[in-house]
Coordinates of C-alpha atoms in Angstrom, one line a residue:
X160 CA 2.0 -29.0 21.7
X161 CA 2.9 -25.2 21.3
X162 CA 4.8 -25.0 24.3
X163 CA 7.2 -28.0 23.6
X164 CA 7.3 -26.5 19.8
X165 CA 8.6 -23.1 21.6
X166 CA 11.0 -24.6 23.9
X167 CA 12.7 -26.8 20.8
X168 CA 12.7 -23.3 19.3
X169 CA 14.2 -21.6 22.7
X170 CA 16.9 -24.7 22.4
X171 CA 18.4 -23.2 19.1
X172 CA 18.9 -19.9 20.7
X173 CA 22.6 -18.9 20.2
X174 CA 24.3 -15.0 20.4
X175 CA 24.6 -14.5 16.7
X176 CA 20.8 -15.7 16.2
X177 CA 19.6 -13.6 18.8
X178 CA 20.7 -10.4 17.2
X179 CA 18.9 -11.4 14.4
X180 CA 16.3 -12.0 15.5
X181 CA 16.5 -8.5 17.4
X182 CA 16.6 -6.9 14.4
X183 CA 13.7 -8.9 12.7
X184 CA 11.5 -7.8 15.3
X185 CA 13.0 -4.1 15.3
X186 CA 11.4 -3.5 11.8
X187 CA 7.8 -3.8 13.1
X188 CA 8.2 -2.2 16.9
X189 CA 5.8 0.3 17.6
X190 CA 8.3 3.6 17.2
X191 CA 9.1 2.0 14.2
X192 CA 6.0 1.0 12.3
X193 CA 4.6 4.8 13.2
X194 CA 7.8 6.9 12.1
X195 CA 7.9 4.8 8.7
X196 CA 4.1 5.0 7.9
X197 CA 4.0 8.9 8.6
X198 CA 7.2 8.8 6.4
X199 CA 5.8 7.3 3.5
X200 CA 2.2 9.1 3.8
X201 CA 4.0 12.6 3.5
X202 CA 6.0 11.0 0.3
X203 CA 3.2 9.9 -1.0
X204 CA 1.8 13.6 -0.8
X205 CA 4.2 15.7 -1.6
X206 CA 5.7 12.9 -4.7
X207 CA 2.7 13.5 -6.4
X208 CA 1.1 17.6 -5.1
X209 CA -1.5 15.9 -2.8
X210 CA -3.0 13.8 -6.0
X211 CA -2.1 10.5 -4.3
X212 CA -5.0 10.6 -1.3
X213 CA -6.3 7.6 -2.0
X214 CA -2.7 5.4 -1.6
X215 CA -2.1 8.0 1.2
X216 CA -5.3 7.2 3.1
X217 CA -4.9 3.3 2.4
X218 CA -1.8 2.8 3.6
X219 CA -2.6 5.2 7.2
X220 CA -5.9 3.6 7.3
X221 CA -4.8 0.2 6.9
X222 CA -2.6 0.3 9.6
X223 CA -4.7 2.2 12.0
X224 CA -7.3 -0.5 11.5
X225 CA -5.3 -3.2 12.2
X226 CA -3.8 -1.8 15.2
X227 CA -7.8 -1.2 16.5
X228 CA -8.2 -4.6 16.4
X229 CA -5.1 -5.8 17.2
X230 CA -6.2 -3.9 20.7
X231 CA -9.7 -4.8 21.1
X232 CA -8.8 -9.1 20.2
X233 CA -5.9 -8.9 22.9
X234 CA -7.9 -7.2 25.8
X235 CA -10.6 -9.7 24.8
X236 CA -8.8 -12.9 24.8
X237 CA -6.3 -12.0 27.2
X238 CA -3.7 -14.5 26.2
X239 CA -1.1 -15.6 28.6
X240 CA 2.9 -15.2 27.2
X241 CA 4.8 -18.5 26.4
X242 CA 6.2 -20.0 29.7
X243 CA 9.4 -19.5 28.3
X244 CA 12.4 -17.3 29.1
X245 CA 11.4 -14.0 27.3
X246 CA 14.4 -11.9 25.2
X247 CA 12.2 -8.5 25.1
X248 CA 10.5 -7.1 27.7
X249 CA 7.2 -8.4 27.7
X250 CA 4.3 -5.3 26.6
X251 CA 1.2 -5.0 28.8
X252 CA -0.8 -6.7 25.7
X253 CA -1.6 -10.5 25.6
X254 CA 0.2 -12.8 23.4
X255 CA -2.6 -12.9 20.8
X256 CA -3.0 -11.8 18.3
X257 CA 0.7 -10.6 17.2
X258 CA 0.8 -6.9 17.0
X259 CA 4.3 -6.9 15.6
X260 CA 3.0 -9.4 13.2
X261 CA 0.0 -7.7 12.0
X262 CA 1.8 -4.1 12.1
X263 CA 4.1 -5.7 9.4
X264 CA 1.7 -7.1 7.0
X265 CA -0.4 -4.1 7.1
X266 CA 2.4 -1.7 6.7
X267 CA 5.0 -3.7 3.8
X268 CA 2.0 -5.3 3.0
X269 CA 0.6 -2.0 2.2
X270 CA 3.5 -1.3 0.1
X271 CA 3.1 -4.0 -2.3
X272 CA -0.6 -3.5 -3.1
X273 CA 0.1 -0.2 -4.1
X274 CA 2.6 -1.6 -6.3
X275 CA 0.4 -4.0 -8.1
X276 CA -2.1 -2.0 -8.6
X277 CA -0.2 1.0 -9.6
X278 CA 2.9 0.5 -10.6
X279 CA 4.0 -1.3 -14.1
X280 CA 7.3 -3.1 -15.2
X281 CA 10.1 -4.5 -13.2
X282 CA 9.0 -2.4 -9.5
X283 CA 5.7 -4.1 -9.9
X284 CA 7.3 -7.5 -9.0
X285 CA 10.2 -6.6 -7.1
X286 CA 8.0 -5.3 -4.7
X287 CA 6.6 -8.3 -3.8
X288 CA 10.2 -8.9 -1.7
X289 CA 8.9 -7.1 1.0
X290 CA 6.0 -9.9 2.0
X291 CA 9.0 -12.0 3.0
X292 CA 9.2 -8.8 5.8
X293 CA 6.0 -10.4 8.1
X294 CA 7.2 -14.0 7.8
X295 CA 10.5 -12.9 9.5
X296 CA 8.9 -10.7 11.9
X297 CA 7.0 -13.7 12.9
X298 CA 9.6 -16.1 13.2
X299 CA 11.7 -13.8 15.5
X300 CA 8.8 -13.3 18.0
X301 CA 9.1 -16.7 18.3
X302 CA 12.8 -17.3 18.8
X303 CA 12.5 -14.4 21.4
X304 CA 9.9 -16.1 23.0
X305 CA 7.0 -13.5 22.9
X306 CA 4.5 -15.6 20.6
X307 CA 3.2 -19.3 20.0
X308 CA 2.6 -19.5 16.1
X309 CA -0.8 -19.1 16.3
X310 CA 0.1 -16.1 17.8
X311 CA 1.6 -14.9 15.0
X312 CA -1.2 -16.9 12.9
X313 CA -3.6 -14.7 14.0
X314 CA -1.4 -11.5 13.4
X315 CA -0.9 -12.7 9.8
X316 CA -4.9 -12.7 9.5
X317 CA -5.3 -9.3 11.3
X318 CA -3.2 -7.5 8.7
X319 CA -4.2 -9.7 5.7
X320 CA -8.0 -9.2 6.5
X321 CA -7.3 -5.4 7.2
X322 CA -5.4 -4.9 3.6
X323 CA -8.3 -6.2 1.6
X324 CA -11.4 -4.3 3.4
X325 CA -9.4 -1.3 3.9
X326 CA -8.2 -1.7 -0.3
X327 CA -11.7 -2.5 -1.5
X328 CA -13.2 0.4 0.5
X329 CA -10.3 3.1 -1.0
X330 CA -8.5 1.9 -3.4
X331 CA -11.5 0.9 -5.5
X332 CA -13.8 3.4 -5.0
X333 CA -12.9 5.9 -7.7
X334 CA -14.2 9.0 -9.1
X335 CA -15.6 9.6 -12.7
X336 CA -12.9 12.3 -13.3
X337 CA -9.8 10.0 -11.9
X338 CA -11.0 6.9 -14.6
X339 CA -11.8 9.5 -17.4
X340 CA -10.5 7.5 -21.0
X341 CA -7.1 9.0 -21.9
X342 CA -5.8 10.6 -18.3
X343 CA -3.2 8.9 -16.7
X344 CA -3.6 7.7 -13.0
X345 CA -2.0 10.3 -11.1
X346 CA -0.4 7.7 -9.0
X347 CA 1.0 5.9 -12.1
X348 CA 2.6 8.8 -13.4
X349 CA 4.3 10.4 -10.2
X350 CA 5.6 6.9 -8.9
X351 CA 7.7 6.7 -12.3
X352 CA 9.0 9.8 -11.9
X353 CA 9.6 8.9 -8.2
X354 CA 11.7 5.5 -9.2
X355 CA 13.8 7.5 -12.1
X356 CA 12.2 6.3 -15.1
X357 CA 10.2 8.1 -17.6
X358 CA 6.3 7.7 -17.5
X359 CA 5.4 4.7 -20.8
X360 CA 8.9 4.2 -21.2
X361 CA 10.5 0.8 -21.4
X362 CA 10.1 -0.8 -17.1
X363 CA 8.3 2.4 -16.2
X364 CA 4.0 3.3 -16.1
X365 CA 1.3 3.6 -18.0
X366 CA 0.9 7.1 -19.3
X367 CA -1.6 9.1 -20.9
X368 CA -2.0 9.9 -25.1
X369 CA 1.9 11.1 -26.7
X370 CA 2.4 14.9 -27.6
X371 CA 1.3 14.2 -31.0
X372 CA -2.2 12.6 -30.2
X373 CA -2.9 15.4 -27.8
X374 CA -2.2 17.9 -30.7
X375 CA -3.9 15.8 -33.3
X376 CA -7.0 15.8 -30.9
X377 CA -6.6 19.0 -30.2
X378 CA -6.4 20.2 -33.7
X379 CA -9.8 17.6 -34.0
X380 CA -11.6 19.6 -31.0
X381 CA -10.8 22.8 -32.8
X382 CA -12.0 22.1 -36.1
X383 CA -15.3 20.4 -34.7
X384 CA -15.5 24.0 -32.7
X385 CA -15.1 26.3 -36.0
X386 CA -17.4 24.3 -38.1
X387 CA -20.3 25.2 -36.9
X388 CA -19.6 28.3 -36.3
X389 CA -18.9 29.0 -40.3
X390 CA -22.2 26.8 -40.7
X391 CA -23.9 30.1 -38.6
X392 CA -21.9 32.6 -40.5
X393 CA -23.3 30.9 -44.3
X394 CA -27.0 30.5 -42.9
X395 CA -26.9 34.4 -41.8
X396 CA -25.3 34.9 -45.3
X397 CA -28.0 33.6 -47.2
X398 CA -30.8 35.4 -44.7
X399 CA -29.6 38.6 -45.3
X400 CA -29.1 38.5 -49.2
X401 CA -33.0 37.2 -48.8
X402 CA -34.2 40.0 -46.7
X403 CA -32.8 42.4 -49.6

């Protein structure tokens, strides 16, 4: 059944779909997935002074994993190609899982749970364009004659399944000092700043208390600092008019 559904998809092969498709599967090769996710790791970094780890270490880890097991699933079922004409050169993997599949969801993927979980206003949504990125991927393998679609089924899982453990390990394990009441997420405020718009301003982040509630608590802090200290300086008072 998958073969005929991959020759009726070989049939509507034509020059300007071909290119394409070419492209499609261009934004999840190998050379490409690594160069952009050691891009957007030292971005992350330096965007926010080494604060944004956590998203850092997500994103890397998420699509290390998925590439790990991408590796070990296609050496163990060892998955003959479609038996039809190939457009790419066939790699030395088997046809399942999709690596270019699963490299896309864990990478864009990637992208938009940091997002959602980070970002606030309009980019928070907008993001979510970039899911559309794996679905194409997919489709192209297909056209070019490198996956069935459960091929690319199983890639869809890989990278799904990778982006929740590898998010629920990092992304919610925080530390005391990162969720203390009043600090703002370090993430939230350097990614406005990143996307041009002021942190709590209209479309842009959360951010942490307004100049005049920092110096209204800090005038508070003060004043419950100096009390007792003149409650000392009145009990001494009173001692020493005793001791005379």
């Amino acid at each position: 059944m998958e073969l005929r559904a991959m020759r009726e998809a070989v049939a509507y092969r034509g020059d300007r779909l071909d290119v394409v498709s070419q492209w499609l599967s261009a934004l999840a090769r190998t050379e490409t997935v690594v160069g952009v996710t050691l891009a957007s790791l030292v971005a992350l970094l330096l965007l926010s002074g080494g604060r944004w780890w956590r998203e850092a270490g997500f994103l890397g880890a998420a699509v290390a994993l998925q590439s790990a097991v991408f590796l070990a699933v296609t050496a163990w079922v060892q998955r003959p190609r479609p038996g039809v004409a190939p457009l790419d050169t066939a790699p030395p993997t088997s046809s399942f899982p999709s690596g270019h599949v699963g490299a896309s969801v864990a990478l864009y993927g990637g992208w938009v749970v940091l997002a959602l979980a980070r970002a606030r206003g309009p980019w928070r949504y907008a993001s979510t364009v970039l899911l559309l990125v794996p679905a194409a991927v997919g489709v192209s393998r297909i056209h070019r004659g490198m996956h069935y679609p459960t091929d690319v089924l199983g890639g869809l899982l890989n990278g799904t399944l990778t982006l929740l453990l590898v998010g629920w390990v990092v992304l919610s394990a925080r530390s005391p000092a990162e969720d203390r009441p009043g600090r703002p997420r370090p993430s939230e405020a350097v990614l406005g700043t990143a996307l041009g718009e002021e942190a709590g301003g209209p479309g842009g982040l959360r951010a942490g208390p307004d100049p005049a509630r920092r110096r209204g608590r800090w005038i508070g802090d003060v004043r419950g600092t100096l009390a007792p200290r003149a409650d000392v300086d009145v009990t001494r008072s009173s001692a020493a008019r005793k001791g005379r």
